[in-house]
mmCIF file of C-alpha atoms in Angstrom:
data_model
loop_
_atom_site.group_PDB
_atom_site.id
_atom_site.type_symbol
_atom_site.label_atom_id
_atom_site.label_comp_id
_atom_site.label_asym_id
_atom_site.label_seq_id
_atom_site.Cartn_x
_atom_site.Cartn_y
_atom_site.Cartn_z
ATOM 1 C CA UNK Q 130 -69.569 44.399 -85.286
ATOM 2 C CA UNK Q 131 -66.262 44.794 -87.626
ATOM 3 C CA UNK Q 132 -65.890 42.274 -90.392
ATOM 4 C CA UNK Q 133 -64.566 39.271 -88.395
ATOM 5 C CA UNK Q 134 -63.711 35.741 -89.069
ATOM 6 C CA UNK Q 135 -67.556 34.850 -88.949
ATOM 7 C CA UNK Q 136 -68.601 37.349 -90.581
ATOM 8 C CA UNK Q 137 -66.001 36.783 -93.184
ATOM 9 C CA UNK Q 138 -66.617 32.625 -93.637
ATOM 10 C CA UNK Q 139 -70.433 33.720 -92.570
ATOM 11 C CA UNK Q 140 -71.025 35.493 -95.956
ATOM 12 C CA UNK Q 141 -68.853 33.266 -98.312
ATOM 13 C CA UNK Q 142 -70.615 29.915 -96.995
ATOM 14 C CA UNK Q 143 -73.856 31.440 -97.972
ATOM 15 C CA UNK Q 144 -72.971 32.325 -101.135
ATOM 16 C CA UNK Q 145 -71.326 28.834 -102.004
ATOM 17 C CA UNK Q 146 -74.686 27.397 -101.205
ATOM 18 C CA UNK Q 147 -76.357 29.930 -103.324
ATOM 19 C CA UNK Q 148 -77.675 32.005 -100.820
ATOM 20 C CA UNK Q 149 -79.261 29.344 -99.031
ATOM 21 C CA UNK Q 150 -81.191 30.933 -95.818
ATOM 22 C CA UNK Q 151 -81.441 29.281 -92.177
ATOM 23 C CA UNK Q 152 -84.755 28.493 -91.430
ATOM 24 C CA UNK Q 153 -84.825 30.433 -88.858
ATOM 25 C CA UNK Q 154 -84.832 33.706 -90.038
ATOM 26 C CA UNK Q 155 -87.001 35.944 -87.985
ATOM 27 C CA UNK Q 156 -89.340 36.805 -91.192
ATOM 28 C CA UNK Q 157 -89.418 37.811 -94.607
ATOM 29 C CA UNK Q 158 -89.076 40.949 -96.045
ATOM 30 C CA UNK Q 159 -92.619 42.367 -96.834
ATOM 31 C CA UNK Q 160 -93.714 43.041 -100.358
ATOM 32 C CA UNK Q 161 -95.936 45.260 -102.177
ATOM 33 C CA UNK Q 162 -97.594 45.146 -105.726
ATOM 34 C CA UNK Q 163 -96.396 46.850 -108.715
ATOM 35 C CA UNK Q 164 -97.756 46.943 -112.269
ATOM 36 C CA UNK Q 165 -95.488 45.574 -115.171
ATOM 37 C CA UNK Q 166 -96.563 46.223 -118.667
ATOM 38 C CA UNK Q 167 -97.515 42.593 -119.963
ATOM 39 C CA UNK Q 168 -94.644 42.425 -122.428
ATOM 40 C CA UNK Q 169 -92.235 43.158 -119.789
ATOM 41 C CA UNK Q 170 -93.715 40.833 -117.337
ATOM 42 C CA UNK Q 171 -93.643 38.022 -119.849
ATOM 43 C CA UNK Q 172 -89.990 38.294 -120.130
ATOM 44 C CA UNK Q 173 -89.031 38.532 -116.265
ATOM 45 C CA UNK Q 174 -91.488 35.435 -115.962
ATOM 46 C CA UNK Q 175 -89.473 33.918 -118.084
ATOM 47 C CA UNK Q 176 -85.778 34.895 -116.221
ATOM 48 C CA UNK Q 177 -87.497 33.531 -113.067
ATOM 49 C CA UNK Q 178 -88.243 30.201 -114.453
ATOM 50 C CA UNK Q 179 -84.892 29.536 -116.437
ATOM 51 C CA UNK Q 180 -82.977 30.385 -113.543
ATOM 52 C CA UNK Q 181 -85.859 28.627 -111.365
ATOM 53 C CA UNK Q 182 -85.524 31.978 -108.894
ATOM 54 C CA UNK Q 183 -88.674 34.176 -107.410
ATOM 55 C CA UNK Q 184 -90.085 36.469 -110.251
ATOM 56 C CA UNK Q 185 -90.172 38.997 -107.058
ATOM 57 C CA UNK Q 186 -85.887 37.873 -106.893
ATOM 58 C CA UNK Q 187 -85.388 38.555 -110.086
ATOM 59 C CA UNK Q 188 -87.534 42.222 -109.809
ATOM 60 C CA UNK Q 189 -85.324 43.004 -106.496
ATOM 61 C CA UNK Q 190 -81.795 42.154 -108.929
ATOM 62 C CA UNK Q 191 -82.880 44.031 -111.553
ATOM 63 C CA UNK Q 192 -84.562 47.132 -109.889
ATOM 64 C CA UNK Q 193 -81.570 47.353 -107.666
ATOM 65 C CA UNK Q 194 -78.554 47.618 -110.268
ATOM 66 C CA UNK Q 195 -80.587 49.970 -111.945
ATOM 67 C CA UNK Q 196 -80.941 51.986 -108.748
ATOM 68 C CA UNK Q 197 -77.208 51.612 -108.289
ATOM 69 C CA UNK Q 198 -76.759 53.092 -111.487
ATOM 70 C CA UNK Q 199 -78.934 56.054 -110.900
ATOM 71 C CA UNK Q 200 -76.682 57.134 -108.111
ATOM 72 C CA UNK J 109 -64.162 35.113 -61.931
ATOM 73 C CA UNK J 110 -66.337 35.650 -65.253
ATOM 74 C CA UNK J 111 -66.269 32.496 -66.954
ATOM 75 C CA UNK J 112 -65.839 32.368 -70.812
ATOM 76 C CA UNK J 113 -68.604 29.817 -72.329
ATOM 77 C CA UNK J 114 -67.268 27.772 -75.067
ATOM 78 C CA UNK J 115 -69.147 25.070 -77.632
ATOM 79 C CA UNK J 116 -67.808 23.429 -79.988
ATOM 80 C CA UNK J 117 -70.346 22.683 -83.022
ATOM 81 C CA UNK J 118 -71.696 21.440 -86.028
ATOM 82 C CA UNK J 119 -75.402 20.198 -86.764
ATOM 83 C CA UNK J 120 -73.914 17.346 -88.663
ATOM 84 C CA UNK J 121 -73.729 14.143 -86.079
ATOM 85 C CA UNK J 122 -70.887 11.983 -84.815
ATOM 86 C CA UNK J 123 -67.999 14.557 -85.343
ATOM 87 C CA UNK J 124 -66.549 14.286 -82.264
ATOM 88 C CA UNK J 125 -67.976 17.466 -80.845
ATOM 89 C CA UNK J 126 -69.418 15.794 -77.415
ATOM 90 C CA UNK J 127 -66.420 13.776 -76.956
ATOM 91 C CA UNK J 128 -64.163 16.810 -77.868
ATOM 92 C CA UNK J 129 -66.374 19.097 -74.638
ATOM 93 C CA UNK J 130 -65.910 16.270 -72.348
ATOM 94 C CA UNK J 131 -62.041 15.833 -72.677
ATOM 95 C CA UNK J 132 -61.573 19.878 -72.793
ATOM 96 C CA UNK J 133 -63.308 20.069 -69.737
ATOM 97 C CA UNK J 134 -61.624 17.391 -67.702
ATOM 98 C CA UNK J 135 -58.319 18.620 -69.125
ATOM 99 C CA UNK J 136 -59.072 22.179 -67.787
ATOM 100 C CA UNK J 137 -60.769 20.601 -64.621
ATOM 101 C CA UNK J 138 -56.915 18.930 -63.831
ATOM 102 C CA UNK J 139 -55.302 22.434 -64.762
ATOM 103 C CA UNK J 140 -57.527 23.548 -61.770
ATOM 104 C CA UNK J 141 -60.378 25.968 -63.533
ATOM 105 C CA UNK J 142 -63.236 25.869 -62.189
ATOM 106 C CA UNK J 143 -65.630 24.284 -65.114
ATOM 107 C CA UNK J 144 -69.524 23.621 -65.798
ATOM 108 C CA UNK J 145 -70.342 20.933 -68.427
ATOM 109 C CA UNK J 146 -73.587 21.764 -69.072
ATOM 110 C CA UNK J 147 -75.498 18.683 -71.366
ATOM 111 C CA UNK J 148 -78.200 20.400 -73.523
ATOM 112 C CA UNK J 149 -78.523 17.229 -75.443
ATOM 113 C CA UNK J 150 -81.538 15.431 -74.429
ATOM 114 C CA UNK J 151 -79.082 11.828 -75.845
ATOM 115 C CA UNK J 152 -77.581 12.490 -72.351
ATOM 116 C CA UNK J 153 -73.768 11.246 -74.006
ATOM 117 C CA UNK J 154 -71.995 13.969 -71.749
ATOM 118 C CA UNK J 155 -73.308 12.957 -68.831
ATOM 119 C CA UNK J 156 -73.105 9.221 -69.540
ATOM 120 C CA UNK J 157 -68.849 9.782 -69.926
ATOM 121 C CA UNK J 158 -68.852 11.966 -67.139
ATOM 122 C CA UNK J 159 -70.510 9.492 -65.006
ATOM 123 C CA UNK J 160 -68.226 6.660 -66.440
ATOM 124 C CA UNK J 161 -65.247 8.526 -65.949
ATOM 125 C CA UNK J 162 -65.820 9.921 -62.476
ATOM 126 C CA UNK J 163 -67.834 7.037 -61.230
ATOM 127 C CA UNK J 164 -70.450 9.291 -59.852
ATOM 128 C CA UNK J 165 -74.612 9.103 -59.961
ATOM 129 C CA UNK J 166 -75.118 12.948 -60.914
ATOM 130 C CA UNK J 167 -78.129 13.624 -59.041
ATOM 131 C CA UNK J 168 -78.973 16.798 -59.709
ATOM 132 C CA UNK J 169 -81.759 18.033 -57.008
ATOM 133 C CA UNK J 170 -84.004 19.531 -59.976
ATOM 134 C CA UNK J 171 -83.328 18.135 -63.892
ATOM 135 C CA UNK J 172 -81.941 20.714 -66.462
ATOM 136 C CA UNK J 173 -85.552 20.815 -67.712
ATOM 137 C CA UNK J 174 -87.305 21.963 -64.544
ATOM 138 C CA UNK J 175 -84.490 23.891 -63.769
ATOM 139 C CA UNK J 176 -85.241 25.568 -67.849
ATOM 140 C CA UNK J 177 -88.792 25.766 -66.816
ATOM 141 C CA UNK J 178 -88.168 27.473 -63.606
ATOM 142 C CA UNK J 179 -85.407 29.854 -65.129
ATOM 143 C CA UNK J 180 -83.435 29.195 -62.649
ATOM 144 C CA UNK J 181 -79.959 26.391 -62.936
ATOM 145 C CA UNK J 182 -78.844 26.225 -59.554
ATOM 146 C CA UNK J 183 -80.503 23.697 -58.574
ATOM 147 C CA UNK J 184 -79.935 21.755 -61.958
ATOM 148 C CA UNK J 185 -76.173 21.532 -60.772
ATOM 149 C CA UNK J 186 -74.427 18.884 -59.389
ATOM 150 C CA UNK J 187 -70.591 19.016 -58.248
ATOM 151 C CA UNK J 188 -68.275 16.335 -59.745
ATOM 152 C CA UNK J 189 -65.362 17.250 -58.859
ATOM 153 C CA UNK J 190 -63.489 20.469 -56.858
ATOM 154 C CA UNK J 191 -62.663 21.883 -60.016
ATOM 155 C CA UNK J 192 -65.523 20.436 -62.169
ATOM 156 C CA UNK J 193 -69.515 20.714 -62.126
ATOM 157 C CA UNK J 194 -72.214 20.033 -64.302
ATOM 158 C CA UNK J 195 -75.645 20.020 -65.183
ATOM 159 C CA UNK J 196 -76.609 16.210 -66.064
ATOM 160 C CA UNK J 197 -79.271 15.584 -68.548
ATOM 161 C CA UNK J 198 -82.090 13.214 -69.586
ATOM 162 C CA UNK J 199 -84.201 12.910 -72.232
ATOM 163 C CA UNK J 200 -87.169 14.862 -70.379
ATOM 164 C CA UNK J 201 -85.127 17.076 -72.163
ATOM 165 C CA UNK J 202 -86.888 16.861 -75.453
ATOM 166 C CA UNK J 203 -89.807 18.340 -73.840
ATOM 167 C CA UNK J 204 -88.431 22.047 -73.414
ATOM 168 C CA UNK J 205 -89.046 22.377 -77.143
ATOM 169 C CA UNK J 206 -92.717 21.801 -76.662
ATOM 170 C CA UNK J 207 -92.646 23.991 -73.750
ATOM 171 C CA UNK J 208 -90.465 27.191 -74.918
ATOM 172 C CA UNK J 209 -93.512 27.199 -78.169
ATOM 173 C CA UNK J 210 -95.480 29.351 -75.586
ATOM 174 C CA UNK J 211 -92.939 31.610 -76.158
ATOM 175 C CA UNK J 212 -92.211 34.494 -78.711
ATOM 176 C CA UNK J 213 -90.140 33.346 -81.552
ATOM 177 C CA UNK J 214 -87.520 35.929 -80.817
ATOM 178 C CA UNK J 215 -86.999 35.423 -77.423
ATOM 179 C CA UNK J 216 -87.227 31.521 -77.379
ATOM 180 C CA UNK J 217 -83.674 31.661 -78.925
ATOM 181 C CA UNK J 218 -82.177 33.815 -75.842
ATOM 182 C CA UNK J 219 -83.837 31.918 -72.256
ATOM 183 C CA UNK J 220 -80.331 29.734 -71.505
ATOM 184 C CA UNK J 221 -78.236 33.359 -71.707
ATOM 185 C CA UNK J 222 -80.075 34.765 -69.582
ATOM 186 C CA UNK J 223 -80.212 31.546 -67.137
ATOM 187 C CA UNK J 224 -75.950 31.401 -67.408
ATOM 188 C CA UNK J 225 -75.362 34.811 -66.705
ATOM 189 C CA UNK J 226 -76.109 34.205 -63.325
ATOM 190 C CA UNK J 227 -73.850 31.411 -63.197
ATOM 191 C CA UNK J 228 -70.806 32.827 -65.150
ATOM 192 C CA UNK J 229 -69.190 34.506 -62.001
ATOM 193 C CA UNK J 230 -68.607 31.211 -60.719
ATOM 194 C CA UNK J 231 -66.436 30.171 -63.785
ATOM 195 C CA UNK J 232 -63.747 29.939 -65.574
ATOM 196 C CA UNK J 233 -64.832 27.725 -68.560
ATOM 197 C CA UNK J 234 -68.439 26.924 -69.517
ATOM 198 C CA UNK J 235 -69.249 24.013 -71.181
ATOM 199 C CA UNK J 236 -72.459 23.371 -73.488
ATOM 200 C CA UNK J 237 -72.730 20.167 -75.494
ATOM 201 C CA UNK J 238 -75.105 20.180 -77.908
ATOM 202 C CA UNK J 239 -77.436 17.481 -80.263
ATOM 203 C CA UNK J 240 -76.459 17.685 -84.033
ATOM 204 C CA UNK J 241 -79.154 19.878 -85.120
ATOM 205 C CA UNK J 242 -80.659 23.337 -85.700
ATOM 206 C CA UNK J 243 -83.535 23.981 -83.100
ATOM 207 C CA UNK J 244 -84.299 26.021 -79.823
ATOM 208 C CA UNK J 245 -81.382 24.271 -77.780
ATOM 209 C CA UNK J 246 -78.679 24.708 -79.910
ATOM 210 C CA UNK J 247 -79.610 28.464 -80.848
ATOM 211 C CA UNK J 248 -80.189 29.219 -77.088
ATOM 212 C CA UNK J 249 -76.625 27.474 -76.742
ATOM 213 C CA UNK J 250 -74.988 29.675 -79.226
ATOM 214 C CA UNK J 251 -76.513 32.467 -78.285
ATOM 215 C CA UNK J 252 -75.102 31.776 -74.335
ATOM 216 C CA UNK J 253 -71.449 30.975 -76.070
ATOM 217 C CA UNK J 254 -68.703 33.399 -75.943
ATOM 218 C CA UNK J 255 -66.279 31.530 -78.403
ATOM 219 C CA UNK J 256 -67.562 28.461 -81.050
ATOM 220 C CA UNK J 257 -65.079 26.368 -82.605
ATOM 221 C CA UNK J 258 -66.659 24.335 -85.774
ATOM 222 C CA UNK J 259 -65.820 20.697 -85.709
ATOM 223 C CA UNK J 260 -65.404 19.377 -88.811
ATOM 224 C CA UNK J 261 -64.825 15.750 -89.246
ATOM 225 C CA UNK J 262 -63.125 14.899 -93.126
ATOM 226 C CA UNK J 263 -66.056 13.573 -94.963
ATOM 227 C CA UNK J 264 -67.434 15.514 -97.526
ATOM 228 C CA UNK J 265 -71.077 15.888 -95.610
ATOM 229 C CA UNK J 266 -69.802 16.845 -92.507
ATOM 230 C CA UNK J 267 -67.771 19.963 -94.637
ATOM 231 C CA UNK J 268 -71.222 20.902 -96.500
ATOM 232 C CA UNK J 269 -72.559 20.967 -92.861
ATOM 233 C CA UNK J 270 -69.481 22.853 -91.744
ATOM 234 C CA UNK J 271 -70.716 25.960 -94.506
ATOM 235 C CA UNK J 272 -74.296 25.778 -93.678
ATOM 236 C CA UNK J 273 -73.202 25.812 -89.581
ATOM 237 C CA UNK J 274 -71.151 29.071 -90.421
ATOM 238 C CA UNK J 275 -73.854 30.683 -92.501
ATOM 239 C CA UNK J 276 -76.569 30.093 -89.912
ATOM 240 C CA UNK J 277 -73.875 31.517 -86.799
ATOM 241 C CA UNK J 278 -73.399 34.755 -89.397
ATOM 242 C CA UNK J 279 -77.403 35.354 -89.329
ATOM 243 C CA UNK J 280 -78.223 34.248 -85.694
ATOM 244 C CA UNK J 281 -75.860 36.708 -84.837
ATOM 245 C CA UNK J 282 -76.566 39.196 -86.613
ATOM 246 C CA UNK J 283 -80.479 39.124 -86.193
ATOM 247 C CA UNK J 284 -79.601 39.070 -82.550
ATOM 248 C CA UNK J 285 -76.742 41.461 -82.568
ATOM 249 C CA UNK J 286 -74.948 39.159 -80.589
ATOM 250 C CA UNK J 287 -71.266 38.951 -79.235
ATOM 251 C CA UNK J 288 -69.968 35.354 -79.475
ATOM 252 C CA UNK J 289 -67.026 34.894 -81.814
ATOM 253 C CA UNK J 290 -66.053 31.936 -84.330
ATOM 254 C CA UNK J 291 -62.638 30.823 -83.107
ATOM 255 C CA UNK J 292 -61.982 28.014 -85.970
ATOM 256 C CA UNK J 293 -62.334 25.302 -87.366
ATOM 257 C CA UNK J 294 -60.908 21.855 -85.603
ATOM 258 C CA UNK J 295 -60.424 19.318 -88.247
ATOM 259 C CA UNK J 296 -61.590 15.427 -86.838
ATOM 260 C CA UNK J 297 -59.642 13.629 -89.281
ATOM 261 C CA UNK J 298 -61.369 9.595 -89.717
ATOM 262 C CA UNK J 299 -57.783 8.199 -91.862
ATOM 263 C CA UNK J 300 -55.432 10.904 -92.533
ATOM 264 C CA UNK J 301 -53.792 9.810 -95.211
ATOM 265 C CA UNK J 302 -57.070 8.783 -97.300
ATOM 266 C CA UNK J 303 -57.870 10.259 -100.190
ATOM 267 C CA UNK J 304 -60.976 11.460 -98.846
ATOM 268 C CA UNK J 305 -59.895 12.792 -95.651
ATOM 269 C CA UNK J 306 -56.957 14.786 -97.458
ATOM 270 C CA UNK J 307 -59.345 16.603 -99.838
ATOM 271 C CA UNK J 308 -62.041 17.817 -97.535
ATOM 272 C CA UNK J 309 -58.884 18.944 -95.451
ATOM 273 C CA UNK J 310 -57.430 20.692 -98.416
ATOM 274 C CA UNK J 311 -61.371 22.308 -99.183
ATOM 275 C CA UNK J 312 -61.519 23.022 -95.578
ATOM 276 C CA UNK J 313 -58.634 24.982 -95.535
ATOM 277 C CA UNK J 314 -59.222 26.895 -98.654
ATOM 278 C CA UNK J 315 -62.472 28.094 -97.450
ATOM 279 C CA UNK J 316 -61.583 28.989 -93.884
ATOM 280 C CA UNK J 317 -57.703 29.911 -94.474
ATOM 281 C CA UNK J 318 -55.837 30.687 -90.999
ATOM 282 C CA UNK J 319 -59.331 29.834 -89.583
ATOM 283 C CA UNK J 320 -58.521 26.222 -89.547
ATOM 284 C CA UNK J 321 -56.415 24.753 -86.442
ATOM 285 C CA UNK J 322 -53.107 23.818 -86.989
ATOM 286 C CA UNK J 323 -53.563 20.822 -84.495
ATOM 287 C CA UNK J 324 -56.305 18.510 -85.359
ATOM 288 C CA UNK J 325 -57.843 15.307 -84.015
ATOM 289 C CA UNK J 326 -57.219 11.826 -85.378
ATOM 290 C CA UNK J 327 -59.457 8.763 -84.721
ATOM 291 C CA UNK J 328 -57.994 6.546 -82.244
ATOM 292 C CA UNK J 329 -59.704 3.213 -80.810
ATOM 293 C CA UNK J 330 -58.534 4.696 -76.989
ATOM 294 C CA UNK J 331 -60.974 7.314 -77.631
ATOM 295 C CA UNK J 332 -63.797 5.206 -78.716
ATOM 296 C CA UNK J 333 -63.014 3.465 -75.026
ATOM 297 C CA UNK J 334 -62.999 6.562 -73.022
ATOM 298 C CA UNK J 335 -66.671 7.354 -74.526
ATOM 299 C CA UNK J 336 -67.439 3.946 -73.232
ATOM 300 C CA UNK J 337 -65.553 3.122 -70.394
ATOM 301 C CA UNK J 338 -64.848 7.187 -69.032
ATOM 302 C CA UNK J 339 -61.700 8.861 -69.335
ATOM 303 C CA UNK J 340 -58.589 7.249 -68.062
ATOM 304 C CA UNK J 341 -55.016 8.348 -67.797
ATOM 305 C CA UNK J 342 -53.088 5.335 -67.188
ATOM 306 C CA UNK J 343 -50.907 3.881 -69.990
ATOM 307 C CA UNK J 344 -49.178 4.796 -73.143
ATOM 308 C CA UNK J 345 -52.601 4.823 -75.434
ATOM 309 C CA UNK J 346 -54.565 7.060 -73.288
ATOM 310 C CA UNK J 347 -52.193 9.457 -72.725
ATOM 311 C CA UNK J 348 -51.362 9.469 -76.617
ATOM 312 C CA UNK J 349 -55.313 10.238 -76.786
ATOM 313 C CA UNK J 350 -55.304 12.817 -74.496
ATOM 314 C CA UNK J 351 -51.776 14.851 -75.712
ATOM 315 C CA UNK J 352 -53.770 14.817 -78.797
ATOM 316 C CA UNK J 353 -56.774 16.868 -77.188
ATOM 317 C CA UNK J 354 -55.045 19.008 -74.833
ATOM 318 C CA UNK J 355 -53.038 20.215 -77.787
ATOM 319 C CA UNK J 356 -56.005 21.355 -79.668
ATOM 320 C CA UNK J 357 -57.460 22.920 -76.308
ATOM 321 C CA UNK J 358 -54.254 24.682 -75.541
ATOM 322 C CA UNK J 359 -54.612 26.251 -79.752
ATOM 323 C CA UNK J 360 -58.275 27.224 -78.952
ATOM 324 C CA UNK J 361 -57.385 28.823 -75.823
ATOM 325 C CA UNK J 362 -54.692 30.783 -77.579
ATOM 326 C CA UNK J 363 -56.807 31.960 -80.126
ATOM 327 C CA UNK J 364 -59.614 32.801 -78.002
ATOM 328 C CA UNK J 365 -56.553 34.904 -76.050
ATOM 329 C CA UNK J 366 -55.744 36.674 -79.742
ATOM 330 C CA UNK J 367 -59.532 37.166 -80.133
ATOM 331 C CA UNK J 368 -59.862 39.024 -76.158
ATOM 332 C CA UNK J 369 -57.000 41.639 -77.168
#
């Protein structure tokens, strides 16, 4: 569907209540395991619990812009 | 005919969104549409004003939630008027949630679409009140609606509830791929020239912009007595009441118009 009004008010409401998700969402997204050298892991653990987010959040943010960049 | 179904919501409580259904549809009812109120709100406060206002017992031959279990309304529907039926409820209601668990997750959400689309033909307007929550009947209700309109009554919890309404519409549609269309936002305004009432107004229109209806609804004691007493149209105060509402019908039918071309 084109960008409407919901669509519009849809995405901006989520983000003003920092991407708070309905509870009923069909599912998460499934993960998989990936190694992290220690050092590394040690600092995204520590990302994760300043901004109290999910380390596998923070992995998904940071993995993704440097995808973007790739392109 | 193939009747458009409208609902007007918010899961935040006492907003004025049942009394809001019930005017709209006996306003359209005395244009002459043909309209269902259907009350998915196992509180039964549709019905009770609807019985108030047109005196009548609405006996239904099977209740809404034999008629859900059978997948079948027809029988759930009793005529009020010419112009106006509805399905009645009662709080046997509550137990469709129970039942509908039998049911995959996915297509729990999408039974009451299936159910109206029988009906729609019969239509012009289609009516679902809803209770002030997120659960099976007010997903299945969205997910029947053509055109929502968020009610949004000028308290600051009521505009929190207002974002997380939108936000869940966005993904239920979108998980769904469904078709039903925000219209706006009708402001329910509790003292409008409080401070309180003209910020959330001011926040309100901010967020939503043009999405916001120019004509808005003001608290007035009449109205507390026609969710009482029924609807009247007699003297000065209840027809101040109801100008007020069939003004912010006649908006949301215009936009809905806009939305159609």
């Amino acid at each position: 569907m084109a960008e409407d009004f919901l669509n519009k008010v849809s995405k901006k409401a989520s983000e003003q209540l920092k991407n708070l998700k309905s509870p009923y969402q069909f599912e998460t997204e499934r993960t998989k395991t990936v190694q992290l050298r220690m050092s590394t892991y040690k600092e995204v653990k520590r990302i994760a619990f300043e901004n109290d987010e999910k380390i596998v959040d923070v992995l998904e943010k940071i993995i993704r812009e440097g995808l973007a960049k790739r392109k | 005919m193939n009747g458009k179904t409208l609902l007007n919501f918010n899961f935040k409580g006492g907003v004025g969104k049942t009394t809001l259904t019930v005017m709209e549809t006996y306003l359209l009812g005395q244009e002459g549409k043909k309209v269902l109120l259907i009350d998915f709100d196992p509180q039964g406060n549709a019905t009770e004003i609807m019985k108030e206002t047109y005196k009548a017992d609405l006996k239904p031959e099977l209740s809404l939630y034999e008629g859900l279990l059978g997948g079948d309304l027809s029988k759930s529907i009793v005529s009020v008027t010419n112009q106006i039926d509805m399905i009645p409820t009662d709080w046997t209601l509550s137990l469709w949630i129970g039942a509908v668990e039998k049911v995959s997750r996915v297509k729990r959400n999408i039974l009451l679409p299936q159910m109206l689309s029988k009906l729609k033909q019969n239509y012009d307007y289609i009516f679902i009140d809803v209770p002030p929550t997120i659960n099976v009947f007010t997903n299945n209700a969205i997910m029947a609606s053509d055109f929502i309109s968020i009610v949004l009554q000028t308290q600051k919890q009521s505009y929190t509830s207002s974002l997380k309404t939108a936000t869940h519409l966005g993904e239920l549609r979108e998980q769904y791929n469904g078709s039903f269309q925000l219209v706006g936002v009708i402001l329910y305004l509790m003292k409008p020239r409080a401070k309180v009432d003209t910020e959330i107004s001011a926040q309100a229109k901010d967020f939503f912009g043009e999405g916001v209806f120019s004509n808005s609804i003001r608290t007035q004691e009449r109205v507390k007595t026609f969710a009482n007493e029924g609807i009247r149209n007699k003297d000065h105060w209840d027809k101040r009441a109801i100008q007020m509402y069939q003004m912010v019908l006649n908006e949301q039918l215009l936009r809905i118009q806009q939305l159609e071309e």
